[in-house]
mmCIF file of C-alpha atoms and ligand atoms in Angstrom:
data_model
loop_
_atom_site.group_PDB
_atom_site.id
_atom_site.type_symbol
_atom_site.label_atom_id
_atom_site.label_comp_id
_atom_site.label_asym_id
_atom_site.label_seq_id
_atom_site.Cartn_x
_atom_site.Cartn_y
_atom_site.Cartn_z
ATOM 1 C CA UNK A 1 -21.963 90.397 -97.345
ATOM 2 C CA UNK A 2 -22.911 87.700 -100.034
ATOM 3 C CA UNK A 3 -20.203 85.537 -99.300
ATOM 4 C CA UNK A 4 -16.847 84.724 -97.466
ATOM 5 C CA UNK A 5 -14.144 85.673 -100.183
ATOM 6 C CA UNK A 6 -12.354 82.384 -100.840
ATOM 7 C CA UNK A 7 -10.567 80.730 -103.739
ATOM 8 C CA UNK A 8 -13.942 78.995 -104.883
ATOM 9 C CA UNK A 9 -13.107 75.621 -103.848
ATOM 10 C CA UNK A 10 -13.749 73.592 -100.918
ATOM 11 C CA UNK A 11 -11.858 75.568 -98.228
ATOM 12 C CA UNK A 12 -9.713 73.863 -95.809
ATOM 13 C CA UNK A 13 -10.968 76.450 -92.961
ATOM 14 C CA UNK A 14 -14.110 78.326 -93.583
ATOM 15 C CA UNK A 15 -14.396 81.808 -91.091
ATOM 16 C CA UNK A 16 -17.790 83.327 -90.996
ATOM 17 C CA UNK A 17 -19.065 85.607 -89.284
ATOM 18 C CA UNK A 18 -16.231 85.658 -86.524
ATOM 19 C CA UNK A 19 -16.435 88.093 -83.561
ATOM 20 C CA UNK A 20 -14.476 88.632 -80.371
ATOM 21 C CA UNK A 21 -15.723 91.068 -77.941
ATOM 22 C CA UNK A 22 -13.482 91.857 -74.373
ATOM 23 C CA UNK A 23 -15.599 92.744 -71.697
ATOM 24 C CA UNK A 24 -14.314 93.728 -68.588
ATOM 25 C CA UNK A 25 -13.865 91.239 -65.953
ATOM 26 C CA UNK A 26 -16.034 92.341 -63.170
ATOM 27 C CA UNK A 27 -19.470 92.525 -64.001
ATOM 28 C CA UNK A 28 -20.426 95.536 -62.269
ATOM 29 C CA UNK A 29 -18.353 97.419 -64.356
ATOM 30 C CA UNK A 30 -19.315 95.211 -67.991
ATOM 31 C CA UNK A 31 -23.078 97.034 -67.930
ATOM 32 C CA UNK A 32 -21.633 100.025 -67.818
ATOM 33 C CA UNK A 33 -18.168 100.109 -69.872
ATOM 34 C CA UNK A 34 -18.661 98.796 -74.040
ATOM 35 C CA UNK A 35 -16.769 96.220 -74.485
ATOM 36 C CA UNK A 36 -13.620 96.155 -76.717
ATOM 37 C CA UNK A 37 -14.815 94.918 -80.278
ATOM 38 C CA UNK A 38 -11.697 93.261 -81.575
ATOM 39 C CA UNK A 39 -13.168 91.643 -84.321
ATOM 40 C CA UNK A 40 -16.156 92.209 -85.763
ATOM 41 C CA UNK A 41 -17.562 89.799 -88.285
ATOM 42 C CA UNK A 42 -15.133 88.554 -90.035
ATOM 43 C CA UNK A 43 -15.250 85.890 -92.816
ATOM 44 C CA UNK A 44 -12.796 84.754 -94.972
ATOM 45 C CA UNK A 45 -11.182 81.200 -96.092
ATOM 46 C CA UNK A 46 -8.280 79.356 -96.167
ATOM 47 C CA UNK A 47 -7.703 76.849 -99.294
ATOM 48 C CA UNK A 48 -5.279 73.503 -98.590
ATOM 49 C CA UNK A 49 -1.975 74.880 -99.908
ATOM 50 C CA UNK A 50 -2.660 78.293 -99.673
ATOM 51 C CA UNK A 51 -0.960 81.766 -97.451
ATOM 52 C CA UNK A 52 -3.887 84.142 -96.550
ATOM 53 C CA UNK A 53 -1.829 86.970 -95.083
ATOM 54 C CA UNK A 54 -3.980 88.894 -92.595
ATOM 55 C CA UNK A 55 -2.428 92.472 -92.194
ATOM 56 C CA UNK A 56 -3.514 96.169 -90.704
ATOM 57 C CA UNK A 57 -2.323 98.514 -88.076
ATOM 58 C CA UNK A 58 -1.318 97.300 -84.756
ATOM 59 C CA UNK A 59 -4.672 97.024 -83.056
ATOM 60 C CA UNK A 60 -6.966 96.070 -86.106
ATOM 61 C CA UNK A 61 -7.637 92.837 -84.614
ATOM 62 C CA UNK A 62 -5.733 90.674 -86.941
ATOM 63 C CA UNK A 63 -3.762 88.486 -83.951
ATOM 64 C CA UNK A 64 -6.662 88.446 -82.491
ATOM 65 C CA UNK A 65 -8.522 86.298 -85.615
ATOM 66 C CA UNK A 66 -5.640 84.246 -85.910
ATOM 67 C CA UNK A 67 -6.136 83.196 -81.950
ATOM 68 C CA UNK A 68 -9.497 83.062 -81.818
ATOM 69 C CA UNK A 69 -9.265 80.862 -84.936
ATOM 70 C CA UNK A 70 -7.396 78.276 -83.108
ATOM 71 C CA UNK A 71 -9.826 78.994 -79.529
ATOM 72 C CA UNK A 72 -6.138 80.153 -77.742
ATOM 73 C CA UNK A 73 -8.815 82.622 -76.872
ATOM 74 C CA UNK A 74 -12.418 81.926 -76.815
ATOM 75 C CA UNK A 75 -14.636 83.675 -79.542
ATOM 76 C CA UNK A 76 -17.697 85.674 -79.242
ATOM 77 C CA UNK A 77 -19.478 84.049 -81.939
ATOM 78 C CA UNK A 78 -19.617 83.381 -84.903
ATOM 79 C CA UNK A 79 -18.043 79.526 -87.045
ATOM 80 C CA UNK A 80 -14.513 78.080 -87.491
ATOM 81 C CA UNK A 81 -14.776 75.139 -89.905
ATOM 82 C CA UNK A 82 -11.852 73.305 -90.705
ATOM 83 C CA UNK A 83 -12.458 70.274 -93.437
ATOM 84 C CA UNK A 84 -16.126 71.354 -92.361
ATOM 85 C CA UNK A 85 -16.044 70.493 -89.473
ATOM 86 C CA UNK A 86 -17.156 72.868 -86.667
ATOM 87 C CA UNK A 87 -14.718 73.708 -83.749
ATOM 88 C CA UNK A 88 -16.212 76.159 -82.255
ATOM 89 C CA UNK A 89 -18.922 73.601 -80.288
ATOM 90 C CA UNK A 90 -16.437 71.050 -79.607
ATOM 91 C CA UNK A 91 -15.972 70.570 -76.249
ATOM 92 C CA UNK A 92 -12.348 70.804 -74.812
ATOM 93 C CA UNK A 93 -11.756 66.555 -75.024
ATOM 94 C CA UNK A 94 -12.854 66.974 -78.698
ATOM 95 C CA UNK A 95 -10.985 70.399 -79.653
ATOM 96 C CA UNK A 96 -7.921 68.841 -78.546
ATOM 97 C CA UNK A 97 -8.255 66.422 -80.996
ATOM 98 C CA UNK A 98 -8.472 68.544 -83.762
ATOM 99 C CA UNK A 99 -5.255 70.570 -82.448
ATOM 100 C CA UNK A 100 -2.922 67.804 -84.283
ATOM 101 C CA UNK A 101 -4.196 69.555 -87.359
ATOM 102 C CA UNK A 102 -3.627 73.240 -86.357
ATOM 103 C CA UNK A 103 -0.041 74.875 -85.349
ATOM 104 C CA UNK A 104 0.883 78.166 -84.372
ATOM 105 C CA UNK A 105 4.680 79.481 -85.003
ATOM 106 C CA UNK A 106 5.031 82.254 -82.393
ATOM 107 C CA UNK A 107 6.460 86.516 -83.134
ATOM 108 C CA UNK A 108 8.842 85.847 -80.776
ATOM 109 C CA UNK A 109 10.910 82.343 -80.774
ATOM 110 C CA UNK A 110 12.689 82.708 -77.520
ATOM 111 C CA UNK A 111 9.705 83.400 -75.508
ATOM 112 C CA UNK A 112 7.367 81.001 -76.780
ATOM 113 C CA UNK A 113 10.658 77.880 -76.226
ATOM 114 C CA UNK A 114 11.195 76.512 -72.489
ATOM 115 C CA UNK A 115 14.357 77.684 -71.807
ATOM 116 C CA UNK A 116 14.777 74.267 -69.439
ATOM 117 C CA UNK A 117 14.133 71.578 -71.990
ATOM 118 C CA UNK A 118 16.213 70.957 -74.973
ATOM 119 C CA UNK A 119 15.660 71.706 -78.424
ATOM 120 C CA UNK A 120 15.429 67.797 -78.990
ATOM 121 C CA UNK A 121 12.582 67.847 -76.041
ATOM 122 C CA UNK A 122 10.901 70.970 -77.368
ATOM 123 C CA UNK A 123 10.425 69.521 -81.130
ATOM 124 C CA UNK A 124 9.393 66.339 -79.593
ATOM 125 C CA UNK A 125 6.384 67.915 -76.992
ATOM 126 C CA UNK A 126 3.700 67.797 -79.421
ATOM 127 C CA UNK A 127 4.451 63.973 -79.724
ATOM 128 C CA UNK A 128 4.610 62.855 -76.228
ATOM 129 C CA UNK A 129 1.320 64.822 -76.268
ATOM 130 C CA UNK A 130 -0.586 63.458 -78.631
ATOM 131 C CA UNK A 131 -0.481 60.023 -79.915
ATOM 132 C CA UNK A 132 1.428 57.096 -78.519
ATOM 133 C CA UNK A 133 4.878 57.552 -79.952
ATOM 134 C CA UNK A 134 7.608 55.187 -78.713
ATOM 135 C CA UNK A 135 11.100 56.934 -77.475
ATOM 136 C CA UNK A 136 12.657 55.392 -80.551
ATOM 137 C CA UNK A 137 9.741 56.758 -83.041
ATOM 138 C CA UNK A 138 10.342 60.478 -81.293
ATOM 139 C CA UNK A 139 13.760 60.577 -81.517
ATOM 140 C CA UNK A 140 13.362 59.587 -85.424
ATOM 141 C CA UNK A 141 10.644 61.836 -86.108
ATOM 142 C CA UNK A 142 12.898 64.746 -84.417
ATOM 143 C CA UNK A 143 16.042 64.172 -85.935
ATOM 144 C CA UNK A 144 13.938 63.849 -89.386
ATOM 145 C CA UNK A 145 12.347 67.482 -88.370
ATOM 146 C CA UNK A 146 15.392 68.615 -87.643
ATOM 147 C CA UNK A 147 16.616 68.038 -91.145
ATOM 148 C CA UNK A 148 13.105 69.319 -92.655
ATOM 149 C CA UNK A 149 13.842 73.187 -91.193
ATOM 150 C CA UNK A 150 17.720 72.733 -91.748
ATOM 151 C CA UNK A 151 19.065 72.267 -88.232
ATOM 152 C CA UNK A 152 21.789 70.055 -87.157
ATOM 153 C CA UNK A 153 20.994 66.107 -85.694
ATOM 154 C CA UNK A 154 23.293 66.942 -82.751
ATOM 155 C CA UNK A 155 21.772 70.587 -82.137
ATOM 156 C CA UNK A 156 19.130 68.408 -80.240
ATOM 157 C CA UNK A 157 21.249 68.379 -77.464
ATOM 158 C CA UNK A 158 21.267 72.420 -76.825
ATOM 159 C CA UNK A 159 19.469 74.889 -75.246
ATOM 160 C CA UNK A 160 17.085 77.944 -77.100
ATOM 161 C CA UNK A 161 19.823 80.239 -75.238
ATOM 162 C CA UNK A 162 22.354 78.545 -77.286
ATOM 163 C CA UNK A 163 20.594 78.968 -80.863
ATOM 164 C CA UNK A 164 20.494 82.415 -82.600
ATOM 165 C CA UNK A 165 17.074 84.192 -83.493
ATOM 166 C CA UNK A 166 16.918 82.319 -86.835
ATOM 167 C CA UNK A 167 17.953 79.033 -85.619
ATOM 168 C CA UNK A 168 15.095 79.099 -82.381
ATOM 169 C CA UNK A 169 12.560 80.257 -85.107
ATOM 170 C CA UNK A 170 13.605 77.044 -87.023
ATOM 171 C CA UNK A 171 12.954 75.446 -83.736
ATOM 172 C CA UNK A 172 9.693 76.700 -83.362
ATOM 173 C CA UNK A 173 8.568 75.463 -86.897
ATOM 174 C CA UNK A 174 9.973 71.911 -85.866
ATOM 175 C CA UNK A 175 7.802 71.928 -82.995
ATOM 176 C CA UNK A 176 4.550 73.598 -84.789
ATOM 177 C CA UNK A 177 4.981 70.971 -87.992
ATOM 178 C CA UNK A 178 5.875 67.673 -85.527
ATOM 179 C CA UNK A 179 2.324 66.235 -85.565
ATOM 180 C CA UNK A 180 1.571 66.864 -89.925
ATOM 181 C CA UNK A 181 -0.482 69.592 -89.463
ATOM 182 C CA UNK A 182 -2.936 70.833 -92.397
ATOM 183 C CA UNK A 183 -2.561 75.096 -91.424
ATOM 184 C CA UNK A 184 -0.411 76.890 -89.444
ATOM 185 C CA UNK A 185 -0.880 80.146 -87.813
ATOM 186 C CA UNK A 186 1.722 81.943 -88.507
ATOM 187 C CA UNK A 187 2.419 85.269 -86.335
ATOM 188 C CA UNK A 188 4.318 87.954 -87.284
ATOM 189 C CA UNK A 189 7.090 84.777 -87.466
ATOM 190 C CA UNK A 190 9.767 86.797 -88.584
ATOM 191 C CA UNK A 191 9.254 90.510 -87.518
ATOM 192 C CA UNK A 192 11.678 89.675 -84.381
ATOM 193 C CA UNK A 193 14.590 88.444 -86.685
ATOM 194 C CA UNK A 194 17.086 90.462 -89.167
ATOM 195 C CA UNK A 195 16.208 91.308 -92.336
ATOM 196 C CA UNK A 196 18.758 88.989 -94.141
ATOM 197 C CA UNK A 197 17.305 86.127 -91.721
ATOM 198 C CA UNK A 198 13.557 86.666 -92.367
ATOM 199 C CA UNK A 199 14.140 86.060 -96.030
ATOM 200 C CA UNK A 200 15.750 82.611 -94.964
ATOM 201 C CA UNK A 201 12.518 81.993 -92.863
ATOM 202 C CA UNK A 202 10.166 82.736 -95.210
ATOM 203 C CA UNK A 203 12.152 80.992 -97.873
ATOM 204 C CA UNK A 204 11.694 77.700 -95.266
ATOM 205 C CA UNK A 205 7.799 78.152 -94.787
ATOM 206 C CA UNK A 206 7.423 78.089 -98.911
ATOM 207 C CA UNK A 207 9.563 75.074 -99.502
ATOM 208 C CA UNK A 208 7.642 73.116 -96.105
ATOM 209 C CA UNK A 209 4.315 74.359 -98.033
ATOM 210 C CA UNK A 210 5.286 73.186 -101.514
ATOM 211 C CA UNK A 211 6.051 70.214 -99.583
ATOM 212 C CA UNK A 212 3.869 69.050 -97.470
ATOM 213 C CA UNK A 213 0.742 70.891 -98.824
ATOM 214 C CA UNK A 214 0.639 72.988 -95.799
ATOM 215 C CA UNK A 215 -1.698 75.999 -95.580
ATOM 216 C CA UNK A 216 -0.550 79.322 -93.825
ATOM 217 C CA UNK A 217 -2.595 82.276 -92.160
ATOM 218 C CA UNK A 218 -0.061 84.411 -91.663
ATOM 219 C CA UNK A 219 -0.564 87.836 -90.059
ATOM 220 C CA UNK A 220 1.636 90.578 -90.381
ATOM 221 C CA UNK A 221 2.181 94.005 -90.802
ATOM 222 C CA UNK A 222 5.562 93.912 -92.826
ATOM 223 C CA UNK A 223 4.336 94.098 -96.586
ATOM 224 C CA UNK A 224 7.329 93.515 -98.428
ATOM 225 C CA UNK A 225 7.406 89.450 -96.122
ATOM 226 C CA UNK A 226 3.597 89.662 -96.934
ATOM 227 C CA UNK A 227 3.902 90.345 -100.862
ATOM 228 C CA UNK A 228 6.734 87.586 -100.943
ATOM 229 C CA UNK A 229 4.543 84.960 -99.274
ATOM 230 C CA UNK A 230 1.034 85.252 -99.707
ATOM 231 C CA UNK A 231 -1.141 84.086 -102.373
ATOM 232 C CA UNK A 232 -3.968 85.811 -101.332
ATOM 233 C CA UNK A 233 -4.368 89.303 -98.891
ATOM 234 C CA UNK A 234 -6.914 90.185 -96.207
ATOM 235 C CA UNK A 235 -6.700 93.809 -94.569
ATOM 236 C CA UNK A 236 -7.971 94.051 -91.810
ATOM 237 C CA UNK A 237 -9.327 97.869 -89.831
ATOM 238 C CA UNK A 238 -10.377 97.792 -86.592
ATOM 239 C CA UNK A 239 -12.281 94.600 -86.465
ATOM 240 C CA UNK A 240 -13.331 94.199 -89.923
ATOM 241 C CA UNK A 241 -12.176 93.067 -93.189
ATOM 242 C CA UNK A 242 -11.712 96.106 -95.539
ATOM 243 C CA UNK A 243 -10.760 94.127 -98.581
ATOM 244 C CA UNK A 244 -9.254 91.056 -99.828
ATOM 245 C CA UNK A 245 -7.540 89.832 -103.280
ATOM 246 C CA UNK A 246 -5.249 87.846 -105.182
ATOM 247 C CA UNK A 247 -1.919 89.185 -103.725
ATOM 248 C CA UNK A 248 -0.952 90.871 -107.540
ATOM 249 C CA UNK A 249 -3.885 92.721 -108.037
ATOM 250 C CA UNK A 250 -3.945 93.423 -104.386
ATOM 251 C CA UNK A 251 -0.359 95.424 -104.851
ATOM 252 C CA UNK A 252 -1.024 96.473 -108.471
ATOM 253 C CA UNK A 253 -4.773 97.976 -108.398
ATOM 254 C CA UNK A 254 -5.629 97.601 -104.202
ATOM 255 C CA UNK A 255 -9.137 99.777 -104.144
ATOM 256 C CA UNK A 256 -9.914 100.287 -100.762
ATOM 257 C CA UNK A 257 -8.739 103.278 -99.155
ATOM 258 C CA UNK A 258 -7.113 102.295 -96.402
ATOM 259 C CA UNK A 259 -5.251 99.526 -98.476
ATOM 260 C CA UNK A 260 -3.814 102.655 -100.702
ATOM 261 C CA UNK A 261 -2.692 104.315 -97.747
ATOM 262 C CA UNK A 262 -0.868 100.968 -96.091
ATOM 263 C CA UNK A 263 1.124 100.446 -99.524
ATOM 264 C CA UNK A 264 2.093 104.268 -99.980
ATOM 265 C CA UNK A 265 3.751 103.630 -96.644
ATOM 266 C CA UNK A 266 5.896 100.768 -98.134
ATOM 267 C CA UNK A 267 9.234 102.200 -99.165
ATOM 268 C CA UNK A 268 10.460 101.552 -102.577
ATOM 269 C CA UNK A 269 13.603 100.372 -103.860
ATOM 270 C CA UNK A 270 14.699 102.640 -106.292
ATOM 271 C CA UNK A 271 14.305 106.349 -104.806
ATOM 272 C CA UNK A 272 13.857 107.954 -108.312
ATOM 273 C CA UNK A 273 10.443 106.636 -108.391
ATOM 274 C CA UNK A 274 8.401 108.977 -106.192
ATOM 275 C CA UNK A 275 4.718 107.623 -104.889
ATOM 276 C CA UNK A 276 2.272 109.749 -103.642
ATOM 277 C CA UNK A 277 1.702 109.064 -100.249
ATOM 278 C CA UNK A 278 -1.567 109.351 -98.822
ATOM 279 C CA UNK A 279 -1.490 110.402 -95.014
ATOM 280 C CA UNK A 280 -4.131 109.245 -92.505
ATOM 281 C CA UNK A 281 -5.631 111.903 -90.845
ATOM 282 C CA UNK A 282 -5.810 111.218 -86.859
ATOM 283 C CA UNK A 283 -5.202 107.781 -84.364
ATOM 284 C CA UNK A 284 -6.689 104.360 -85.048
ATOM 285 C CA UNK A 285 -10.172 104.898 -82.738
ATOM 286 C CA UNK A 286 -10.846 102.886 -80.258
ATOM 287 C CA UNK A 287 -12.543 99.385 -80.768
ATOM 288 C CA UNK A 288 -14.366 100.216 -77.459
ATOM 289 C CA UNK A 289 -16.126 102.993 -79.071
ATOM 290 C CA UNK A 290 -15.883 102.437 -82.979
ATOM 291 C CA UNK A 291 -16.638 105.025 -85.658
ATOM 292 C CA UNK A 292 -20.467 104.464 -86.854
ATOM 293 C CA UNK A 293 -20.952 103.469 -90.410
ATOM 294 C CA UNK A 294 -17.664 102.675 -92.200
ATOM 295 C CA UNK A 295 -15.188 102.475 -89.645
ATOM 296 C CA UNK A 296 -12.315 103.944 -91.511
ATOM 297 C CA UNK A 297 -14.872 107.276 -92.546
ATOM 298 C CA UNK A 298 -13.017 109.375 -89.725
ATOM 299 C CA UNK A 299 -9.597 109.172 -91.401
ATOM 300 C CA UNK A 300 -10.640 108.539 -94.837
ATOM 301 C CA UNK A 301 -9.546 111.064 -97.642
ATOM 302 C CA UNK A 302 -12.652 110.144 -99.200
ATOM 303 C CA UNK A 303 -15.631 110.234 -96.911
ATOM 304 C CA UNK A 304 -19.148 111.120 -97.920
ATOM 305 C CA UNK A 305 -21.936 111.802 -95.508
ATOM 306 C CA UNK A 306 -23.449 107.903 -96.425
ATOM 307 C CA UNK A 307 -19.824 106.979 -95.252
ATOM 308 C CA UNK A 308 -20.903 107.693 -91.186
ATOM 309 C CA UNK A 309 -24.295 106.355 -91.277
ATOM 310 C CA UNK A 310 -23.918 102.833 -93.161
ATOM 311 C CA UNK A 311 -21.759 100.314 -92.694
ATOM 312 C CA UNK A 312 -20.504 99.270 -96.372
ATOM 313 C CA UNK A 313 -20.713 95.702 -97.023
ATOM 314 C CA UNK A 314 -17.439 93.366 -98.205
ATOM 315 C CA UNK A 315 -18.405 92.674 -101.906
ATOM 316 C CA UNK A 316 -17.137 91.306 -104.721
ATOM 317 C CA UNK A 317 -15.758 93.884 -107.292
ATOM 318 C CA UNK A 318 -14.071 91.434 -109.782
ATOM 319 C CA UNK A 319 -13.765 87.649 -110.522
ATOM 320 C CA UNK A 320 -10.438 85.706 -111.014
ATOM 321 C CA UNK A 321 -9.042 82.148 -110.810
ATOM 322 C CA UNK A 322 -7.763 83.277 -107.341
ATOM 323 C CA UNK A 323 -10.969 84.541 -105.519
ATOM 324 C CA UNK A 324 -11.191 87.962 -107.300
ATOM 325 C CA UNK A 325 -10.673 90.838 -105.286
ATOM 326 C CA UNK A 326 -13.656 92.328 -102.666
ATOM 327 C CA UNK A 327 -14.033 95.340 -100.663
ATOM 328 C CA UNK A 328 -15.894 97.170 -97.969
ATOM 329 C CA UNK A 329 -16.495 100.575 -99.503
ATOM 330 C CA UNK A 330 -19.446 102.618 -100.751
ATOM 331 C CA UNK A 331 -17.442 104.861 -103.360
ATOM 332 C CA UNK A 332 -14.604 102.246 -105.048
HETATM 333 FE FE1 LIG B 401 -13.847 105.981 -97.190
HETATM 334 FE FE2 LIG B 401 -16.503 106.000 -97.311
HETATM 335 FE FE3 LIG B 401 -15.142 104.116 -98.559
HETATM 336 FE FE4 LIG B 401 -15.279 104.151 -95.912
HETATM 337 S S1 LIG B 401 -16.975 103.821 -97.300
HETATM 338 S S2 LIG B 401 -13.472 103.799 -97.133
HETATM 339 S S3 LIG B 401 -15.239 106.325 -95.506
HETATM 340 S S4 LIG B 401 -15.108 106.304 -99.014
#
């Protein structure tokens, strides 16, 4: 790969080269068993301001980048820059430092919310955590956040149990934007809720972006949220990046084949238009035992004998104001 497919200017985070490998836990056992190749040299960027949706098949590894990304789990190898700076050799002291300036909003709102402390205690963790905030400063910094994601002052005073699905999400983006931070993780945030309440969230997360300049890496598997939010798209196939683009040409003229096949999946809204759909042949193999060469050549309509000896590269088939659009492919 020539380069990490970015927007061209200086990137707020910088991924290069990113892998995560699970080996098993008793050592015995690792020298004989390969390990689980979750992600697999990945590189991509994030620009201030900007939603770089992540999406695949469950399993692809794309939760997996986001956490490593933030070290909730440890990477293999590989660099995490953020402002250039890089966090993958800060030591814990210094990492938590730097956590001020990256959030995570969680799938599931109820499980990632004490149930014991209230939502006014919840929003104002992050503060009592980092930074010397008096009790008066908290409680005007959470009554202010409050406002921000369109909650009630006095719903400070109740419980997550008390809250719908939408409201506890709302919660959880209190909490996540508390300390002013530059990206936030974003995790499947609203494939839990209804549909006429994800629209509201992901209606929030733009205006907080336009905002507050926030940036977003926002994984997800629900196209029609990732179309609406994203500025740019990376999909991801069992530990690698197939392709990446602007977010319109992505959905107009995607030219991977696996990207095809995700969008002929997407249902459209007027059932007179018929779309050929293009149906994957077999499971998603195992990341323990990948395909050789192009990892997709076992269930691609397309595959050519080069396809299961050589891995194709990520490369840049067209330039654009927003990045252009690259792929992994040795035919498109
Ligand atoms: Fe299909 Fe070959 Fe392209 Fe892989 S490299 S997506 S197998 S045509």
């Amino acid at each position: 790969m020539s380069a990490a497919p970015s927007l061209g200017t200086t990137p707020l985070l910088e991924v290069s080269n990113l892998r995560k490998h699970f080996f098993s836990p008793q050592r015995w056992l690792s020298a004989a068993k390969p390990p689980i190749q979750a992600v697999d040299g990945v590189s991509f960027s994030v620009a201030r301001g900007e939603t770089l949706s992540l999406v695949g098949e469950s399993g692809c590894g794309k939760t997996t980048t986001a956490k490593s990304v933030l070290r909730l789990i440890e990477p293999t190898s590989g660099s995490v820059k953020l402002d250039g700076e890089e966090l993958l050799s800060l030591d814990a002291a210094q990492m938590r430092a730097h956590r001020r300036h990256l959030q995570i909003i969680f799938q599931d709102p109820y499980a990632s919310l004490s149930p014991r402390l209230s939502a006014g205690e919840i929003v104002a963790e992050p503060l009592r955590n980092f930074g010397d905030w008096s009790a008066a400063q908290r409680h005007e910094r959470v009554q202010w956040l409050f406002s921000k994601v369109g909650l009630r002052p006095d719903a400070a005073k109740k419980y997550p149990h008390e809250f719908s699905g939408g409201q506890r999400q709302r919660l959880g983006i209190a909490r996540a934007l508390a300390l002013g931070p530059k990206l936030i993780v974003c995790d499947e945030p609203v494939s839990a809720l209804d549909v006429s309440v994800q629209a509201q969230v992901v209606n929030l997360l733009q205006d907080l972006q336009t905002e507050f300049g926030l940036a977003y890496l926002f994984v997800a598997h629900d196209l029609a949220v990732v179309r609406h939010i994203s500025h740019r798209v990376a999909v991801m196939y069992l530990g690698h990046i197939v392709e990446v683009a602007d977010r319109d040409t992505l959905f107009k003229a995607a030219l991977h084949p696996y990207t095809e096949s995700l969008l002929a999946a997407v249902p459209l809204p007027d059932p007179r238009i018929r779309r050929e759909r293009i149906l994957l042949q077999g499971d998603l193999p195992s990341p323990a035992n990948p395909p050789p060469g192009c990892r997709f050549h076992t269930r691609c309509p397309l595959a050519q004998p080069v396809c299961k000896e050589q891995r194709p590269a990520l490369t840049q088939r067209s330039v654009n104001n927003q990045g252009g659009q690259w792929v992994a492919c040795h035919l498109r």
